[in-house]
Short mmCIF file of C-alpha atoms and ligand atoms in Angstrom, two decimals:
data_model
loop_
_atom_site.label_atom_id
_atom_site.label_comp_id
_atom_site.label_asym_id
_atom_site.label_seq_id
_atom_site.Cartn_x
_atom_site.Cartn_y
_atom_site.Cartn_z
CA UNK S 18 44.19 80.86 129.25
CA UNK S 19 40.77 80.16 130.39
CA UNK S 20 38.65 77.50 128.72
CA UNK S 21 36.19 79.80 127.55
CA UNK S 22 38.38 82.66 126.46
CA UNK S 23 37.28 84.50 123.34
CA UNK S 24 33.93 82.62 123.09
CA UNK S 25 30.37 83.90 123.23
CA UNK S 26 27.40 81.78 125.14
CA UNK S 27 23.74 82.90 125.52
CA UNK S 28 21.96 81.44 129.16
CA UNK S 29 18.48 81.33 129.39
CA UNK S 30 17.01 82.36 132.70
CA UNK S 31 20.04 83.47 133.65
CA UNK S 32 18.71 85.69 136.60
CA UNK S 33 18.02 82.82 139.65
CA UNK S 34 19.68 79.99 140.70
CA UNK S 35 21.42 77.22 138.20
CA UNK S 36 21.02 79.78 134.81
CA UNK S 37 22.88 82.53 137.03
CA UNK S 38 25.26 80.13 138.32
CA UNK S 39 26.16 79.00 134.75
CA UNK S 40 26.28 82.46 133.44
CA UNK S 41 28.99 83.29 136.37
CA UNK S 42 31.05 80.22 135.93
CA UNK S 43 31.24 80.76 131.89
CA UNK S 44 32.06 84.46 132.66
CA UNK S 45 34.91 83.67 135.05
CA UNK S 46 35.64 81.12 132.47
CA UNK S 47 36.34 83.73 129.65
CA UNK S 48 33.19 83.77 127.70
CA UNK S 49 31.21 87.07 126.42
CA UNK S 50 27.76 85.99 127.88
CA UNK S 51 24.49 87.15 126.89
CA UNK S 52 21.69 86.67 129.97
CA UNK S 53 18.17 86.40 129.04
CA UNK S 54 15.49 86.35 131.64
CA UNK S 55 12.10 87.12 131.59
CA UNK S 56 12.87 89.08 134.60
CA UNK S 57 14.97 91.47 133.35
CA UNK S 58 15.65 93.39 137.08
CA UNK S 59 16.98 89.97 138.15
CA UNK S 60 20.18 90.44 135.55
CA UNK S 61 21.17 93.39 137.19
CA UNK S 62 23.86 91.73 139.77
CA UNK S 63 25.50 89.84 137.48
CA UNK S 64 26.04 92.62 134.34
CA UNK S 65 27.55 95.04 137.31
CA UNK S 66 29.98 92.74 138.10
CA UNK S 67 30.89 91.65 134.83
CA UNK S 68 31.91 93.77 131.65
CA UNK S 69 31.81 91.00 129.77
CA UNK S 70 27.66 90.29 130.15
CA UNK S 71 24.92 91.92 128.37
CA UNK S 72 21.28 91.68 129.38
CA UNK S 73 18.47 90.68 127.58
CA UNK S 74 14.55 90.66 128.69
CA UNK S 75 12.94 87.27 127.07
CA UNK S 76 10.42 85.36 127.46
CA UNK S 77 11.55 82.22 125.95
CA UNK S 78 8.00 80.62 125.19
CA UNK S 79 7.31 83.53 122.64
CA UNK S 80 9.03 83.27 119.42
CA UNK S 81 8.99 87.43 118.39
CA UNK S 82 10.83 87.21 121.90
CA UNK S 83 13.46 84.70 120.64
CA UNK S 84 14.12 86.31 117.39
CA UNK S 85 14.79 90.01 118.86
CA UNK S 86 17.20 88.05 121.73
CA UNK S 87 18.95 86.13 118.66
CA UNK S 88 19.26 90.03 116.91
CA UNK S 89 20.30 91.44 120.10
CA UNK S 90 22.97 88.76 120.43
CA UNK S 91 24.33 89.02 116.61
CA UNK S 92 24.70 93.05 117.41
CA UNK S 93 26.26 93.23 120.45
CA UNK S 94 28.93 89.56 119.75
CA UNK S 95 28.46 89.03 115.88
CA UNK S 96 27.88 84.89 116.59
CA UNK S 97 27.45 82.54 119.08
CA UNK S 98 29.47 79.50 120.69
CA UNK S 99 27.35 77.83 123.19
CA UNK S 100 23.47 78.31 123.70
CA UNK S 101 22.34 76.90 127.53
CA UNK S 102 18.41 76.41 127.36
CA UNK S 103 17.82 76.73 131.39
CA UNK S 104 14.76 78.76 131.65
CA UNK S 105 12.17 76.74 133.28
CA UNK S 106 9.43 76.37 135.71
CA UNK S 107 7.22 73.94 137.55
CA UNK S 108 3.81 73.69 138.95
CA UNK S 109 2.21 71.70 140.97
CA UNK S 110 -1.30 69.88 140.29
CA UNK S 111 -2.74 66.61 140.60
CA UNK S 112 -3.43 64.91 136.89
CA UNK S 113 -7.10 65.14 137.57
CA UNK S 114 -7.31 68.63 138.85
CA UNK S 115 -4.53 69.91 135.88
CA UNK S 116 -6.23 72.68 133.87
CA UNK S 117 -5.47 72.69 129.96
CA UNK S 118 -3.98 75.76 130.99
CA UNK S 119 -1.26 74.51 133.74
CA UNK S 120 -0.22 71.60 131.18
CA UNK S 121 0.12 74.26 128.25
CA UNK S 122 2.18 76.79 130.32
CA UNK S 123 4.47 74.17 131.82
CA UNK S 124 5.50 73.19 127.81
CA UNK S 125 5.38 76.28 126.51
CA UNK S 126 8.80 77.17 128.85
CA UNK S 127 10.43 74.10 129.31
CA UNK S 128 9.92 72.09 125.54
CA UNK S 129 8.88 74.70 123.54
CA UNK S 130 11.06 77.47 124.81
CA UNK S 131 14.14 75.53 124.03
CA UNK S 132 13.11 74.51 120.35
CA UNK S 133 12.62 78.25 119.81
CA UNK S 134 15.61 79.20 121.13
CA UNK S 135 17.83 76.70 119.32
CA UNK S 136 16.03 77.71 116.38
CA UNK S 137 16.59 81.64 117.00
CA UNK S 138 20.28 81.36 117.11
CA UNK S 139 21.53 78.07 114.98
CA UNK S 140 22.68 80.24 112.46
CA UNK S 141 25.03 82.38 115.00
CA UNK S 142 26.23 78.70 116.43
CA UNK S 143 27.00 78.10 112.65
CA UNK S 144 28.52 81.51 112.08
CA UNK S 145 30.79 80.62 115.75
CA UNK S 146 31.94 77.06 114.14
CA UNK S 147 32.95 79.51 110.77
CA UNK S 148 34.91 82.00 112.79
CA UNK S 149 36.79 79.44 114.88
CA UNK S 150 37.60 77.58 111.91
CA UNK S 151 39.10 73.86 111.28
CA UNK S 152 38.08 71.23 113.85
CA UNK S 153 35.32 73.69 116.31
CA UNK S 154 32.04 72.80 117.37
CA UNK S 155 29.22 74.97 118.83
CA UNK S 156 27.13 73.74 121.11
CA UNK S 157 23.77 73.64 122.86
CA UNK S 158 22.93 72.18 126.19
CA UNK S 159 19.48 71.72 128.08
CA UNK S 160 18.72 71.52 131.06
CA UNK S 161 16.42 68.84 131.99
CA UNK S 162 16.61 66.79 134.89
CA UNK S 163 16.53 63.49 136.51
CA UNK S 164 12.95 64.25 136.31
CA UNK S 165 13.02 63.01 132.38
CA UNK S 166 14.12 59.92 133.42
CA UNK S 167 12.51 58.85 136.92
CA UNK S 168 9.21 59.98 138.88
CA UNK S 169 9.94 61.26 142.08
CA UNK S 170 7.81 64.48 142.43
CA UNK S 171 10.85 66.36 143.64
CA UNK S 172 9.21 69.54 143.74
CA UNK S 173 7.13 67.84 146.49
CA UNK S 174 3.71 67.57 144.75
CA UNK S 175 2.61 65.72 141.50
CA UNK S 176 3.88 67.55 138.61
CA UNK S 177 2.82 65.09 135.21
CA UNK S 178 3.29 68.35 133.15
CA UNK S 179 6.76 68.96 134.70
CA UNK S 180 7.91 65.26 134.25
CA UNK S 181 6.63 64.96 130.47
CA UNK S 182 7.64 68.44 129.45
CA UNK S 183 11.37 67.48 130.51
CA UNK S 184 10.97 63.72 128.70
CA UNK S 185 10.05 66.13 125.67
CA UNK S 186 13.30 68.45 125.80
CA UNK S 187 15.73 64.91 126.57
CA UNK S 188 14.07 63.83 123.24
CA UNK S 189 14.76 67.18 121.75
CA UNK S 190 18.20 67.23 122.88
CA UNK S 191 19.24 63.54 120.89
CA UNK S 192 16.69 64.25 117.56
CA UNK S 193 18.54 67.59 117.60
CA UNK S 194 22.11 66.41 118.09
CA UNK S 195 21.54 64.30 115.14
CA UNK S 196 20.11 66.53 112.74
CA UNK S 197 22.00 69.25 113.73
CA UNK S 198 25.69 66.93 113.80
CA UNK S 199 26.54 68.16 109.68
CA UNK S 200 26.92 71.73 111.33
CA UNK S 201 29.16 70.57 113.62
CA UNK S 202 26.68 71.86 116.22
CA UNK S 203 26.71 69.81 119.70
CA UNK S 204 23.55 69.13 121.43
CA UNK S 205 23.78 67.36 124.84
CA UNK S 206 21.49 67.63 128.17
CA UNK S 207 22.76 68.03 131.66
CA UNK S 208 20.19 66.36 133.64
CA UNK S 209 20.58 67.68 137.50
CA UNK S 210 19.11 65.98 140.63
CA UNK S 211 17.80 68.08 143.67
CA UNK S 212 19.72 71.55 143.60
CA UNK S 213 19.69 74.17 146.25
CA UNK S 214 17.88 77.15 143.98
CA UNK S 215 14.85 78.96 144.70
CA UNK S 216 12.94 76.43 142.59
CA UNK S 217 13.67 73.91 145.47
CA UNK S 218 13.71 76.26 148.34
CA UNK S 219 10.33 75.30 150.05
CA UNK S 220 10.79 71.75 149.62
CA UNK S 221 13.99 71.92 151.20
CA UNK S 222 12.97 74.01 153.71
CA UNK S 223 11.63 70.96 155.71
CA UNK S 224 14.04 68.40 157.17
CA UNK S 225 11.85 65.56 156.85
CA UNK S 226 12.26 66.03 153.17
CA UNK S 227 16.15 66.43 153.31
CA UNK S 228 16.45 63.27 155.85
CA UNK S 229 14.51 61.58 152.90
CA UNK S 230 17.04 63.11 149.99
CA UNK S 231 20.22 62.41 151.48
CA UNK S 232 19.23 58.97 152.15
CA UNK S 233 19.05 58.56 148.45
CA UNK S 234 21.81 60.30 147.70
CA UNK S 235 25.14 58.08 147.70
CA UNK S 236 27.01 61.13 147.78
CA UNK S 237 25.00 62.66 150.57
CA UNK S 238 24.75 66.16 150.38
CA UNK S 239 22.18 68.11 148.45
CA UNK S 240 23.69 69.22 144.77
CA UNK S 241 24.63 72.93 144.31
CA UNK S 242 24.28 75.32 141.42
CA UNK S 243 27.86 75.58 141.02
CA UNK S 244 27.84 71.56 140.04
CA UNK S 245 25.24 72.29 137.15
CA UNK S 246 27.48 75.14 136.13
CA UNK S 247 30.77 72.83 135.91
CA UNK S 248 28.92 69.84 133.70
CA UNK S 249 27.63 72.92 131.60
CA UNK S 250 31.04 74.33 131.00
CA UNK S 251 32.25 71.00 130.16
CA UNK S 252 29.67 69.92 127.36
CA UNK S 253 29.97 73.72 125.99
CA UNK S 254 33.17 73.69 125.48
CA UNK S 255 35.82 71.93 122.84
CA UNK S 256 37.34 69.63 125.70
CA UNK S 257 33.80 67.75 124.91
CA UNK S 258 34.24 68.45 121.34
CA UNK S 259 33.34 64.47 120.33
CA UNK S 260 29.97 64.08 122.96
CA UNK S 261 26.66 64.91 121.68
CA UNK S 262 23.30 63.57 122.12
CA UNK S 263 24.47 62.53 125.43
CA UNK S 264 23.02 63.43 129.17
CA UNK S 265 25.27 63.88 132.23
CA UNK S 266 23.34 63.56 134.99
CA UNK S 267 24.58 66.07 137.82
CA UNK S 268 22.57 64.31 140.70
CA UNK S 269 24.89 62.89 143.57
CA UNK S 270 24.44 59.30 142.14
CA UNK S 271 20.24 59.39 142.89
CA UNK S 272 19.45 57.57 139.57
CA UNK S 273 22.09 54.88 140.33
CA UNK S 274 21.00 53.76 143.67
N1 LIG N 19 16.63 73.20 141.08
C1 LIG N 19 16.55 71.94 140.79
O1 LIG N 19 16.38 71.43 141.49
C2 LIG N 19 16.40 71.51 139.71
C3 LIG N 19 16.55 70.09 139.29
C4 LIG N 19 16.30 69.54 138.20
C5 LIG N 19 16.17 70.52 137.13
N2 LIG N 19 16.22 71.88 137.14
C6 LIG N 19 16.19 73.16 136.01
O2 LIG N 19 16.86 73.73 136.21
C7 LIG N 19 16.42 75.04 135.60
C8 LIG N 19 16.45 75.76 136.17
O3 LIG N 19 15.89 75.60 137.50
P1 LIG N 19 16.35 76.96 138.65
O4 LIG N 19 16.31 75.65 139.66
O5 LIG N 19 17.24 77.39 138.65
O6 LIG N 19 14.89 77.91 138.94
P2 LIG N 19 14.85 79.27 138.96
O7 LIG N 19 13.48 79.54 139.71
O8 LIG N 19 15.76 79.83 140.46
O9 LIG N 19 15.25 80.36 137.89
C9 LIG N 19 14.61 80.35 136.82
C10 LIG N 19 14.66 81.49 136.01
O10 LIG N 19 14.03 81.32 134.67
C11 LIG N 19 13.93 82.48 134.61
N3 LIG N 19 12.37 82.38 134.15
C12 LIG N 19 11.22 81.72 134.04
N4 LIG N 19 10.51 81.43 132.78
C13 LIG N 19 10.94 82.26 131.85
C14 LIG N 19 10.77 82.35 130.46
N5 LIG N 19 9.70 81.95 130.13
N6 LIG N 19 11.96 83.11 129.80
C15 LIG N 19 12.80 83.45 130.47
N7 LIG N 19 12.87 82.86 131.39
C16 LIG N 19 11.91 82.30 131.95
C17 LIG N 19 12.77 82.99 135.94
O11 LIG N 19 12.54 84.34 135.44
C18 LIG N 19 14.23 82.53 136.60
O12 LIG N 19 15.24 83.61 136.64
C19 LIG N 19 14.94 74.72 135.02
O13 LIG N 19 15.39 74.13 133.47
C20 LIG N 19 14.91 73.69 135.92
O14 LIG N 19 13.73 72.51 135.57
C21 LIG N 19 16.51 72.26 138.73
#
């Protein structure tokens, strides 16, 4: 039996890059998966391939939208065992040029979004624990970044708002882990380094950047979305039933080098 068989997950930002790989991995491993994205059309490729996937148009930065998504998940699955807060955006402006509007936009998606989504589905995650009985846990996995811990301008331009928003998500993870432990909901983070997705395609198009990157990556290669997905699969399942408040770095050794 696959490790996520009979379980239900929701993945935000499932239409591209890391979110798409996370959703497909969970589906391959047996879960029913609610795919959430602001771009509904981006989800068609997965729903056409996997009958256990449902597509929901949702903006994680909008409370009404997260509540409506939770309701649609309740109707489709009746409960949830795993929420993956993956949707995130990056923008670039130097500190002195950074507008209040852009600061707010990045925080709204990267930090407030995971708060709103987690709050909207907490009842469903509790229902997941109840449905699976004695010893069961549900899980939230937040996709932070090495940029929550160190500052490397991984997108190739200054991004203090990205750093700060991911730092906030890291502490949200740790604080929620404590508050939700009594409900048997574990809350962990996956912190990716450079992963080859549409998010980083521009930067990775430059051979100089790739050389610079590989020099600093002990494992000697750029990360793939599947590397992130496999870490989420572990933290989201019962093999991690005593792991909460933790960050799993998926960076080829970047942060320890
Ligand atoms: N790619 C990397 O190198 C890297 C490194 C560290 C962390 N991350 C994190 O991984 C996550 C995914 O990144 P990616 O590289 O796959 O990006 P991506 O741009 O390829 O995909 C992001 C997805 O999120 C969706 N989205 C954006 N705003 C949304 C919103 N308000 N509501 C719902 N969906 C929304 C987009 O439509 C898109 O499908 C992000 O949180 C990012 O910060 C990426």
